RNA sequence: GGCGGCAUAGCCAAGUGGCAAGGCAGCGGUCUGCAAAACCGUUAUUCACCGGUUCGAAUCCGGUUGCCGCCUCCA
């Protein structure tokens, strides 16, 4: 089955054809390291993490490059404010970024180059552009001459006239065309600088990505990704730089993730309405955040709210309750003959069929522009069947049922590894969830357990009235009790 | 002003012209001392609105309305 993905460049879904069969080269624009990451950064990271994992699951050898911008106006500003160096600021936030990403289960990219480690390459590329008449120096700055590049605007679907007509006027009189952008900026007093043919200066923002992508992936590579706000001007300018210099296509497919919104408004640092990853992880399990994001298609906007996160938590609790049941059943069946009967029958056969279909349906959804929402729908379908099987009164431990349950575990593990879900020990997940929710609500766990102990006593004496009173009392605090054969367990609603 | 996107149940959300996935919430049932969880059933004669193409449209085309994004740093 072929994999289709939506290409921003052509505005349609296209079949993915790698340059080298079986390999994928992907470049994604990373962060500017001047502040802590928010959940918008998390979404982008999770989206491309899952895309990478899926390509690998599908058998591709992926080289995933994600850069760090470690020299830029905001970093300089912050370094000056804190009376330190840009290296100090960027290192601090790169470390924080890596910690946050690890915390939400994002696997590190193959290569994570930094802009400041590629200054030589940038100077070489700017010289090439100068030689081709696509760049001009002006008082220590170097600008890209957009009029010299015929394809300018092709990614964002604009043309130069339209942009000039509606442009907010840039008062930089050194530019020949207001849309020309800086490749190199002469450094002012107090700014970091590198030697260059144009005097001491620092790189413009866009040039680093052209250089680093080419360095690790070649002049033409498969996929370029990033947040949708980068389409213009950043990615448009990258195309102008790379294609202008090398005379060949830059990236074959452009993938852009949609934004995180807060109350239907874009969340961003400039608007100040953002939640940091760290903040969110105090309130929700990492997998809840991932699940929440993956329930929407990566190109759609996603609205963060207390309610929607709470719903996502319920959804994950449902999954983990099933995983717990599955784990318990497998434990109970340990030592049962490993070899399954050659032919399954009845309920085992039905469930085995559902499970066998799941990877196919999963691939069908993911091959359609990484439709994680649809794929998760299929997972829930399988979970429903699995619950029915596990809680059926006629369930017995034997080699047939164990074979099917092992199949369930393997199938869910396989999909879980792509999504970065279902990877925690179920017992631990549910316990941590309970503790996190108890802390959020300011509940006293010791007191809850005391009440439960009191209720056990009442139940042993068949004092149902007293037992129900305690249940009610706890229910008022959103504590839900579950009486099982091995005692009472509790969770938070 | 220019360019682009979106509009599907109470909420979130998938939907590739051929009977509208899934999650959360609700309701009825089974189970249970009572519950909870789980399972079964149920909840959109209808996909913002108006036209058109078609045997057939949530899906394609045109228009209207509303929301959002980009055009300035941004994931």
Coordinates of C-alpha atoms (C1' of nucleotides) in Angstrom, one line a residue:
Chain A
X1 CA 0.0 0.0 0.0
X2 CA 1.3 3.4 -0.8
X3 CA 1.8 6.2 1.6
X4 CA 0.2 9.5 0.8
X5 CA 1.0 12.8 2.4
X6 CA -0.2 16.3 2.0
X7 CA 2.4 18.5 0.3
X8 CA 2.0 22.2 1.1
X9 CA 4.0 22.9 -2.1
X10 CA 1.3 21.3 -4.3
X11 CA -1.6 21.7 -2.0
X12 CA -2.7 18.1 -2.4
X13 CA -2.1 14.6 -1.1
X14 CA 0.6 12.9 -3.0
X15 CA 2.1 9.4 -3.0
X16 CA 5.4 9.4 -1.1
X17 CA 8.3 8.5 -3.4
X18 CA 11.6 8.5 -1.6
X19 CA 14.7 9.7 -3.4
X20 CA 16.5 6.5 -2.4
X21 CA 14.2 3.5 -2.0
X22 CA 13.7 2.5 1.6
X23 CA 15.2 5.7 3.0
X24 CA 13.8 9.0 4.2
X25 CA 15.7 12.2 4.7
X26 CA 13.7 14.7 6.8
X27 CA 14.5 18.1 8.0
X28 CA 12.3 19.9 10.6
X29 CA 12.8 23.4 11.9
X30 CA 13.5 23.4 15.6
X31 CA 13.4 26.0 18.2
X32 CA 15.1 29.3 18.7
X33 CA 16.7 28.7 22.1
X34 CA 15.8 31.8 24.0
X35 CA 13.0 30.6 26.3
X36 CA 11.3 27.4 27.6
X37 CA 9.2 25.4 25.3
X38 CA 5.4 25.5 25.3
X39 CA 2.9 23.0 24.2
X40 CA 2.9 24.4 20.7
X41 CA 6.5 23.2 20.4
X42 CA 5.4 20.0 21.9
X43 CA 2.8 19.4 19.3
X44 CA 5.2 20.0 16.4
X45 CA 7.8 17.7 18.1
X46 CA 5.2 15.0 18.8
X47 CA 3.8 15.2 15.2
X48 CA 7.2 14.7 13.6
X49 CA 8.2 12.2 16.2
X50 CA 5.2 10.0 15.3
X51 CA 5.9 10.6 11.6
X52 CA 9.4 9.4 12.0
X53 CA 8.4 6.4 14.1
X54 CA 5.8 5.4 11.6
X55 CA 8.3 5.6 8.7
X56 CA 10.6 3.3 10.7
X57 CA 7.7 1.0 11.6
X58 CA 6.9 0.8 7.8
X59 CA 10.5 -0.2 7.2
X60 CA 12.2 3.0 6.2
X61 CA 15.6 4.0 7.3
X62 CA 15.0 7.6 8.4
X63 CA 17.5 10.4 8.9
X64 CA 15.8 13.0 10.9
X65 CA 17.5 16.4 11.2
X66 CA 16.2 19.0 13.6
X67 CA 18.1 22.2 14.2
X68 CA 18.6 24.6 17.1
X69 CA 18.8 28.3 16.3
X70 CA 21.4 29.5 18.8
X71 CA 22.1 33.0 17.5
X72 CA 19.3 35.4 16.9
X73 CA 17.9 38.8 18.1
X74 CA 15.9 37.4 21.0
X75 CA 18.8 35.3 22.3
X76 CA 21.0 38.4 22.1
X77 CA 18.4 40.4 23.8
X78 CA 18.1 37.9 26.6
X79 CA 21.9 37.5 27.0
X80 CA 22.3 41.3 27.3
X81 CA 19.5 41.5 29.8
X82 CA 21.0 38.8 31.9
X83 CA 24.5 40.1 31.4
X84 CA 25.7 36.8 29.9
X85 CA 26.6 35.3 26.6
X86 CA 24.3 34.0 23.9
X87 CA 26.1 30.6 24.3
X88 CA 25.0 30.5 27.9
X89 CA 21.4 31.4 27.1
X90 CA 21.1 29.0 24.2
X91 CA 22.8 26.1 26.0
X92 CA 20.4 26.6 28.9
X93 CA 17.3 26.4 26.8
X94 CA 18.6 23.6 24.6
X95 CA 19.1 21.6 27.7
X96 CA 15.6 22.5 28.9
X97 CA 14.2 21.6 25.5
X98 CA 15.8 18.2 25.5
X99 CA 14.5 17.5 29.0
X100 CA 11.0 18.5 28.0
X101 CA 11.1 16.5 24.9
X102 CA 12.3 13.4 26.7
X103 CA 9.5 13.9 29.2
X104 CA 6.8 13.8 26.6
X105 CA 8.4 10.7 25.0
X106 CA 9.8 12.4 21.9
X107 CA 12.8 10.4 20.6
X108 CA 15.9 12.5 19.8
X109 CA 16.3 13.2 16.1
X110 CA 19.2 11.6 14.2
X111 CA 21.1 14.9 14.1
X112 CA 20.5 18.1 16.0
X113 CA 22.9 20.7 14.5
X114 CA 23.3 24.2 15.8
X115 CA 23.5 27.4 13.7
X116 CA 26.7 28.6 15.3
X117 CA 28.4 25.4 14.3
X118 CA 27.7 26.0 10.7
X119 CA 28.8 29.6 10.1
X120 CA 31.4 28.7 7.6
X121 CA 28.8 26.8 5.5
X122 CA 26.5 29.8 5.6
X123 CA 29.3 32.2 4.4
X124 CA 30.0 29.8 1.5
X125 CA 26.4 29.6 0.6
X126 CA 26.0 33.4 0.7
X127 CA 29.0 33.7 -1.6
X128 CA 27.5 31.3 -4.0
X129 CA 24.3 33.4 -4.1
X130 CA 26.4 36.5 -4.6
X131 CA 28.1 34.8 -7.6
X132 CA 24.8 33.9 -9.0
X133 CA 23.6 37.5 -8.7
X134 CA 21.0 36.5 -6.1
X135 CA 22.6 38.4 -3.2
X136 CA 24.0 41.8 -2.7
X137 CA 26.0 43.4 0.1
X138 CA 25.1 46.7 1.5
X139 CA 27.1 48.3 4.4
X140 CA 28.1 45.1 6.0
X141 CA 24.6 43.4 5.5
X142 CA 23.9 41.0 2.7
X143 CA 20.4 40.7 1.3
X144 CA 18.8 38.1 -1.0
X145 CA 17.3 39.6 -4.1
X146 CA 13.9 38.0 -4.3
X147 CA 13.2 39.3 -7.8
X148 CA 16.1 37.2 -9.1
X149 CA 14.4 34.0 -8.1
X150 CA 11.6 33.0 -10.3
X151 CA 10.0 30.6 -8.0
X152 CA 9.6 33.0 -5.1
X153 CA 6.2 32.6 -3.5
X154 CA 5.5 29.1 -4.8
X155 CA 5.3 27.5 -1.4
X156 CA 3.1 30.0 0.2
X157 CA 1.0 30.6 -2.9
X158 CA 1.8 34.2 -3.4
X159 CA 3.5 36.3 -6.0
X160 CA 5.7 39.3 -5.6
X161 CA 3.1 41.9 -6.8
X162 CA 0.4 40.6 -4.4
X163 CA 2.9 40.7 -1.5
X164 CA 4.1 44.2 -2.4
X165 CA 0.5 45.4 -2.7
X166 CA -0.5 44.3 0.7
X167 CA 2.9 44.5 2.4
X168 CA 3.4 46.4 5.6
X169 CA 6.1 48.7 4.6
X170 CA 9.6 47.8 5.7
X171 CA 11.6 51.0 6.3
X172 CA 14.9 49.5 5.5
X173 CA 16.1 51.7 2.7
X174 CA 19.2 49.5 2.1
X175 CA 17.1 46.9 0.5
X176 CA 16.4 47.1 -3.2
X177 CA 13.0 45.4 -2.8
X178 CA 11.1 45.5 0.5
X179 CA 10.7 41.8 0.3
X180 CA 14.5 41.1 0.1
X181 CA 15.6 39.4 3.3
X182 CA 18.8 39.4 5.2
X183 CA 21.3 36.6 4.7
X184 CA 24.0 38.2 6.8
X185 CA 23.7 41.1 9.3
X186 CA 26.6 43.3 10.1
X187 CA 27.0 43.2 13.9
X188 CA 26.4 46.3 15.9
X189 CA 28.0 47.2 19.2
X190 CA 27.5 44.5 21.8
X191 CA 26.4 41.9 19.4
X192 CA 28.1 38.6 18.7
X193 CA 30.0 38.4 15.5
X194 CA 31.9 36.2 13.1
X195 CA 34.5 37.3 10.5
X196 CA 33.2 37.3 7.0
X197 CA 33.9 38.7 3.6
X198 CA 31.5 41.5 4.4
X199 CA 33.0 42.4 7.7
X200 CA 32.1 41.2 11.2
X201 CA 28.6 40.0 11.4
X202 CA 26.1 37.2 12.1
X203 CA 23.8 35.1 10.0
X204 CA 20.2 35.9 9.0
X205 CA 17.6 33.5 10.3
X206 CA 16.8 31.5 7.1
X207 CA 20.3 30.7 5.9
X208 CA 21.1 28.2 8.6
X209 CA 18.4 25.8 7.5
X210 CA 19.5 25.8 3.9
X211 CA 23.0 25.0 5.0
X212 CA 22.3 22.4 7.7
X213 CA 19.7 20.5 5.6
X214 CA 22.1 20.3 2.7
X215 CA 25.0 19.3 4.9
X216 CA 23.2 16.3 6.4
X217 CA 20.7 15.4 3.7
X218 CA 22.0 16.7 0.4
X219 CA 21.0 19.4 -2.0
X220 CA 17.6 17.7 -2.6
X221 CA 16.0 15.7 0.1
X222 CA 12.6 14.1 0.8
X223 CA 10.7 16.0 3.5
X224 CA 10.9 19.4 5.1
X225 CA 8.6 20.1 8.0
X226 CA 7.7 22.6 10.6
X227 CA 4.9 24.6 12.1
X228 CA 2.5 26.2 9.6
X229 CA 3.6 29.7 10.6
X230 CA 7.0 28.9 9.0
X231 CA 5.6 28.6 5.5
X232 CA 6.1 32.3 5.0
X233 CA 8.6 33.7 5.1
X234 CA 11.0 31.2 6.5
X235 CA 10.4 28.2 4.3
X236 CA 9.8 30.3 1.2
X237 CA 13.2 31.9 1.9
X238 CA 14.9 28.6 2.4
X239 CA 13.7 27.5 -1.0
X240 CA 14.9 30.7 -2.6
X241 CA 18.3 30.2 -1.0
X242 CA 18.8 26.5 -1.7
X243 CA 17.3 26.3 -5.1
X244 CA 18.8 29.6 -6.1
X245 CA 22.3 28.3 -5.1
X246 CA 22.1 24.7 -6.3
X247 CA 19.7 25.0 -9.2
X248 CA 17.8 21.9 -8.2
X249 CA 14.7 21.1 -6.1
X250 CA 15.2 21.6 -2.4
X251 CA 12.7 19.4 -0.6
X252 CA 10.2 17.1 -2.4
X253 CA 7.5 17.2 0.2
X254 CA 6.6 20.0 2.6
X255 CA 4.7 19.1 5.8
X256 CA 3.3 21.6 8.2
X257 CA 1.6 21.0 11.5
X258 CA -1.4 23.0 12.7
X259 CA -1.4 25.2 15.7
X260 CA -2.3 24.8 19.3
X261 CA -5.0 27.2 20.3
X262 CA -6.2 28.5 23.5
X263 CA -9.9 29.4 23.4
X264 CA -9.8 29.3 19.6
X265 CA -6.9 31.7 19.5
X266 CA -3.4 31.0 18.4
X267 CA -1.1 30.2 21.3
X268 CA 2.2 32.0 21.1
X269 CA 4.8 33.6 23.1
X270 CA 4.1 37.0 21.6
X271 CA 0.4 36.7 22.7
X272 CA 1.5 35.5 26.1
X273 CA -1.3 32.9 26.2
X274 CA 0.9 29.9 26.4
X275 CA 1.4 26.9 28.7
X276 CA 4.8 25.5 29.0
X277 CA 5.4 21.8 28.6
X278 CA 6.6 21.6 32.2
X279 CA 3.4 23.2 33.5
X280 CA 1.3 20.8 31.5
X281 CA 3.3 17.8 32.7
X282 CA 2.5 18.7 36.2
X283 CA -1.2 18.4 35.4
X284 CA -1.3 15.5 32.9
X285 CA 0.5 12.4 32.2
X286 CA 2.9 12.7 29.2
X287 CA 0.8 10.1 27.3
X288 CA -2.4 12.1 27.9
X289 CA -0.8 15.0 26.1
X290 CA 0.3 12.9 23.3
X291 CA -3.0 11.1 23.0
X292 CA -4.8 14.5 23.0
X293 CA -2.7 15.7 20.2
X294 CA -2.9 12.5 18.2
X295 CA -6.7 12.5 18.4
X296 CA -6.7 15.4 15.9
X297 CA -5.1 15.3 12.5
X298 CA -1.7 17.0 12.5
X299 CA -2.7 19.7 10.1
X300 CA -5.8 20.8 12.0
X301 CA -5.7 23.3 14.8
X302 CA -6.2 21.8 18.2
X303 CA -7.8 23.7 21.1
X304 CA -6.3 23.2 24.5
X305 CA -8.7 23.5 27.4
X306 CA -9.1 21.9 30.8
X307 CA -12.2 20.0 29.6
X308 CA -10.6 18.6 26.5
X309 CA -7.5 17.4 28.4
X310 CA -9.7 15.9 31.1
X311 CA -11.5 13.9 28.3
X312 CA -8.2 12.8 26.9
X313 CA -7.3 11.6 30.4
X314 CA -10.5 9.5 30.5
X315 CA -9.7 8.0 27.2
X316 CA -6.2 7.0 28.3
X317 CA -7.5 5.6 31.6
X318 CA -9.8 3.5 29.5
X319 CA -6.8 2.1 27.6
X320 CA -4.7 1.5 30.6
X321 CA -7.6 -0.2 32.5
X322 CA -7.7 -2.6 29.6
X323 CA -4.0 -3.0 29.5
X324 CA -4.1 -3.8 33.2
X325 CA -6.7 -6.4 32.7
X326 CA -4.7 -7.9 29.9
X327 CA -1.5 -7.9 32.0
X328 CA -3.3 -9.6 34.9
X329 CA -4.8 -12.2 32.6
X330 CA -1.4 -12.9 31.1
X331 CA 0.1 -13.2 34.5
X332 CA -2.6 -15.6 35.5
X333 CA -1.8 -17.7 32.5
X334 CA 1.9 -17.9 33.0
X335 CA 3.2 -21.4 32.5
X336 CA 0.4 -22.3 30.2
X337 CA 1.6 -24.1 27.1
X338 CA 3.1 -21.6 24.8
X339 CA 2.0 -23.3 21.7
X340 CA -1.4 -22.2 20.5
X341 CA -3.8 -24.6 19.0
X342 CA -3.3 -24.7 15.2
X343 CA -6.9 -23.6 14.7
X344 CA -8.7 -21.2 17.0
X345 CA -12.4 -21.4 17.5
X346 CA -15.2 -19.4 19.0
X347 CA -14.4 -16.2 20.9
X348 CA -10.7 -16.7 20.5
X349 CA -11.0 -16.9 16.8
X350 CA -13.2 -13.7 16.7
X351 CA -10.8 -11.7 18.8
X352 CA -7.8 -13.0 16.9
X353 CA -9.5 -11.8 13.7
X354 CA -10.1 -8.3 15.1
X355 CA -6.5 -8.2 16.3
X356 CA -5.1 -9.3 13.0
X357 CA -7.1 -6.6 11.2
X358 CA -5.8 -3.9 13.5
X359 CA -2.3 -3.5 12.0
X360 CA -3.8 -3.4 8.5
X361 CA -6.3 -0.7 9.5
X362 CA -3.7 1.2 11.4
X363 CA -1.4 1.2 8.3
X364 CA -4.4 2.2 6.1
X365 CA -5.0 5.2 8.3
X366 CA -1.4 6.2 8.8
X367 CA -0.7 5.8 5.1
X368 CA -3.4 8.4 4.5
X369 CA -1.4 11.5 5.5
X370 CA -0.7 10.2 8.9
X371 CA -4.3 10.0 10.0
X372 CA -3.6 9.3 13.7
X373 CA -7.2 10.2 14.7
X374 CA -8.6 7.5 12.5
X375 CA -6.0 5.0 13.6
X376 CA -6.8 5.7 17.2
X377 CA -10.5 5.0 16.4
X378 CA -9.5 1.6 15.2
X379 CA -7.4 1.0 18.4
X380 CA -10.5 1.8 20.5
X381 CA -12.5 -0.6 18.5
X382 CA -10.0 -3.4 19.3
X383 CA -10.0 -2.4 22.9
X384 CA -13.7 -2.8 23.1
X385 CA -13.4 -6.3 21.7
X386 CA -10.6 -7.1 24.1
X387 CA -12.6 -5.9 27.1
X388 CA -15.5 -8.0 26.0
X389 CA -13.2 -11.0 25.8
X390 CA -11.4 -10.4 29.1
X391 CA -14.5 -9.8 31.1
X392 CA -16.6 -12.5 29.6
X393 CA -17.7 -14.9 32.4
X394 CA -16.8 -17.9 30.3
X395 CA -13.2 -16.7 30.0
X396 CA -10.7 -19.4 31.0
X397 CA -7.0 -19.6 31.0
X398 CA -5.8 -22.0 28.4
X399 CA -3.3 -22.1 25.6
X400 CA -5.9 -20.7 23.1
X401 CA -6.9 -17.7 25.2
X402 CA -3.3 -17.0 26.1
X403 CA -2.2 -17.1 22.5
X404 CA -4.8 -14.5 21.6
X405 CA -3.9 -12.3 24.6
X406 CA -0.3 -12.5 23.6
X407 CA -1.3 -11.4 20.2
X408 CA -3.2 -8.5 21.7
X409 CA -0.3 -7.4 23.8
X410 CA 2.1 -7.5 20.8
X411 CA -0.4 -5.7 18.5
X412 CA -1.0 -2.9 21.0
X413 CA 2.7 -2.7 21.7
X414 CA 3.5 -2.3 18.0
X415 CA 1.1 0.5 17.5
X416 CA 1.9 2.0 20.9
X417 CA 5.5 2.3 19.9
X418 CA 4.6 4.4 16.9
X419 CA 2.3 6.7 18.9
X420 CA 4.5 6.7 22.0
X421 CA 1.5 5.4 23.9
X422 CA 0.8 2.3 26.0
X423 CA 4.4 2.2 27.0
X424 CA 4.1 2.6 30.8
X425 CA 3.4 -0.4 33.1
X426 CA -0.4 -0.3 33.5
X427 CA -0.3 -0.6 37.2
X428 CA 2.1 2.2 37.5
X429 CA 0.2 4.4 35.1
X430 CA -3.0 4.1 37.0
X431 CA -1.3 4.7 40.3
X432 CA 0.5 7.8 39.1
X433 CA -2.7 9.0 37.5
X434 CA -4.5 8.6 40.8
X435 CA -1.8 10.4 42.7
X436 CA -1.6 13.2 40.2
X437 CA -5.3 13.8 40.3
X438 CA -5.5 13.5 44.1
X439 CA -2.8 16.2 44.4
X440 CA -4.6 18.4 41.9
X441 CA -7.7 18.3 43.9
X442 CA -6.0 18.5 47.2
X443 CA -7.3 15.2 48.4
X444 CA -5.7 13.4 51.4
X445 CA -4.8 9.9 50.2
X446 CA -4.3 8.6 53.7
X447 CA -7.8 9.7 54.7
X448 CA -9.4 8.2 51.7
X449 CA -7.7 4.9 52.5
X450 CA -8.9 5.1 56.1
X451 CA -12.5 5.6 54.9
X452 CA -12.1 2.7 52.6
X453 CA -10.9 0.5 55.5
X454 CA -13.9 1.6 57.5
X455 CA -16.2 0.7 54.7
X456 CA -14.6 -2.7 54.4
X457 CA -15.4 -3.3 58.0
X458 CA -19.0 -2.2 57.5
X459 CA -19.3 -4.5 54.5
X460 CA -17.9 -7.4 56.4
X461 CA -20.7 -6.8 58.9
X462 CA -23.1 -6.5 56.1
X463 CA -23.8 -3.0 57.3
X464 CA -24.8 -1.9 53.7
X465 CA -26.2 1.4 54.9
X466 CA -22.9 2.5 56.5
X467 CA -21.0 1.2 53.5
X468 CA -23.1 3.2 51.1
X469 CA -22.7 6.3 53.2
X470 CA -18.9 6.1 52.9
X471 CA -19.2 5.5 49.2
X472 CA -21.3 8.6 48.9
X473 CA -18.9 10.6 51.0
X474 CA -16.0 9.6 48.8
X475 CA -18.0 10.1 45.6
X476 CA -18.6 13.7 46.7
X477 CA -14.8 14.1 46.4
X478 CA -14.8 12.4 43.0
X479 CA -13.4 9.2 44.5
X480 CA -14.8 6.2 42.8
X481 CA -14.7 2.8 44.5
X482 CA -14.6 -0.5 42.8
X483 CA -15.3 -3.6 44.8
X484 CA -13.5 -6.6 43.3
X485 CA -12.9 -10.2 44.4
X486 CA -9.5 -9.2 45.9
X487 CA -10.8 -6.1 47.7
X488 CA -11.7 -2.5 47.0
X489 CA -9.7 -0.4 44.7
X490 CA -10.3 3.3 44.0
X491 CA -9.6 5.9 41.4
X492 CA -10.4 9.5 40.7
X493 CA -13.1 10.5 38.3
Chain B
rG1 C1' -6.1 45.1 1.4
rG2 C1' -3.5 40.3 -0.5
rC3 C1' -3.1 34.9 0.2
rG4 C1' -4.7 30.4 2.5
rG5 C1' -7.6 27.2 5.8
rC6 C1' -11.8 25.6 8.5
rA7 C1' -17.4 24.9 9.5
rU8 C1' -19.9 17.2 10.9
rA9 C1' -24.3 15.1 17.5
rG10 C1' -24.3 18.3 24.0
rC11 C1' -18.5 18.6 23.5
rC12 C1' -14.0 16.7 20.8
rA13 C1' -13.3 14.4 16.2
rA14 C1' -12.5 10.9 11.5
rG15 C1' -14.7 10.8 6.9
rU16 C1' -10.7 9.0 0.2
rG17 C1' -19.2 10.5 -4.6
rG18 C1' -22.5 5.0 -2.9
rC19 C1' -26.4 3.3 3.9
rA20 C1' -22.3 9.4 8.9
rA21 C1' -15.4 5.9 12.4
rG22 C1' -14.0 6.7 17.3
rG23 C1' -13.5 9.4 22.2
rC24 C1' -15.9 12.1 26.2
rA25 C1' -20.8 13.1 28.2
rG26 C1' -26.2 11.2 28.5
rC27 C1' -30.1 7.5 28.5
rG28 C1' -31.9 2.1 28.7
rG29 C1' -30.3 -3.0 29.7
rU30 C1' -26.7 -7.0 31.6
rC31 C1' -23.5 -7.6 35.8
rU32 C1' -23.3 -6.0 41.2
rG33 C1' -25.7 -6.2 48.3
rC34 C1' -25.6 -1.0 46.2
rA35 C1' -22.1 0.8 43.0
rA36 C1' -17.9 1.3 39.7
rA37 C1' -15.6 -0.7 35.5
rA38 C1' -16.8 -3.5 31.3
rC39 C1' -20.2 -5.2 27.6
rC40 C1' -24.9 -4.8 24.7
rG41 C1' -28.4 -1.2 22.9
rU42 C1' -29.4 3.9 22.1
rU43 C1' -28.3 9.3 21.0
rA44 C1' -26.8 13.5 13.6
rU45 C1' -33.3 11.1 8.1
rU46 C1' -28.3 14.7 8.5
rC47 C1' -22.9 17.3 7.7
rA48 C1' -23.1 26.4 8.5
rC49 C1' -26.5 28.5 4.5
rC50 C1' -28.1 29.0 -0.9
rG51 C1' -27.7 27.2 -5.7
rG52 C1' -25.3 23.8 -9.4
rU53 C1' -23.1 19.0 -11.5
rU54 C1' -24.5 13.7 -10.8
rC55 C1' -28.6 7.9 -10.9
rG56 C1' -26.4 9.4 -6.2
rA57 C1' -22.8 14.9 -2.7
rA58 C1' -20.5 15.8 4.2
rU59 C1' -17.3 14.7 0.0
rC60 C1' -17.0 18.0 -6.6
rC61 C1' -18.2 23.3 -8.6
rG62 C1' -20.1 28.5 -7.7
rG63 C1' -21.9 32.0 -4.2
rU64 C1' -23.2 33.7 1.0
rU65 C1' -22.3 33.9 6.2
rG66 C1' -19.1 32.9 10.4
rC67 C1' -14.4 31.6 12.6
rC68 C1' -9.1 31.1 12.2
rG69 C1' -4.1 31.6 10.2
rC70 C1' -0.1 33.9 7.2
rC71 C1' 1.5 38.6 5.0
rU72 C1' 6.4 41.2 11.5
rC73 C1' 9.6 37.2 15.7
rC74 C1' 6.9 32.6 16.0
rA75 C1' 6.3 25.3 16.2

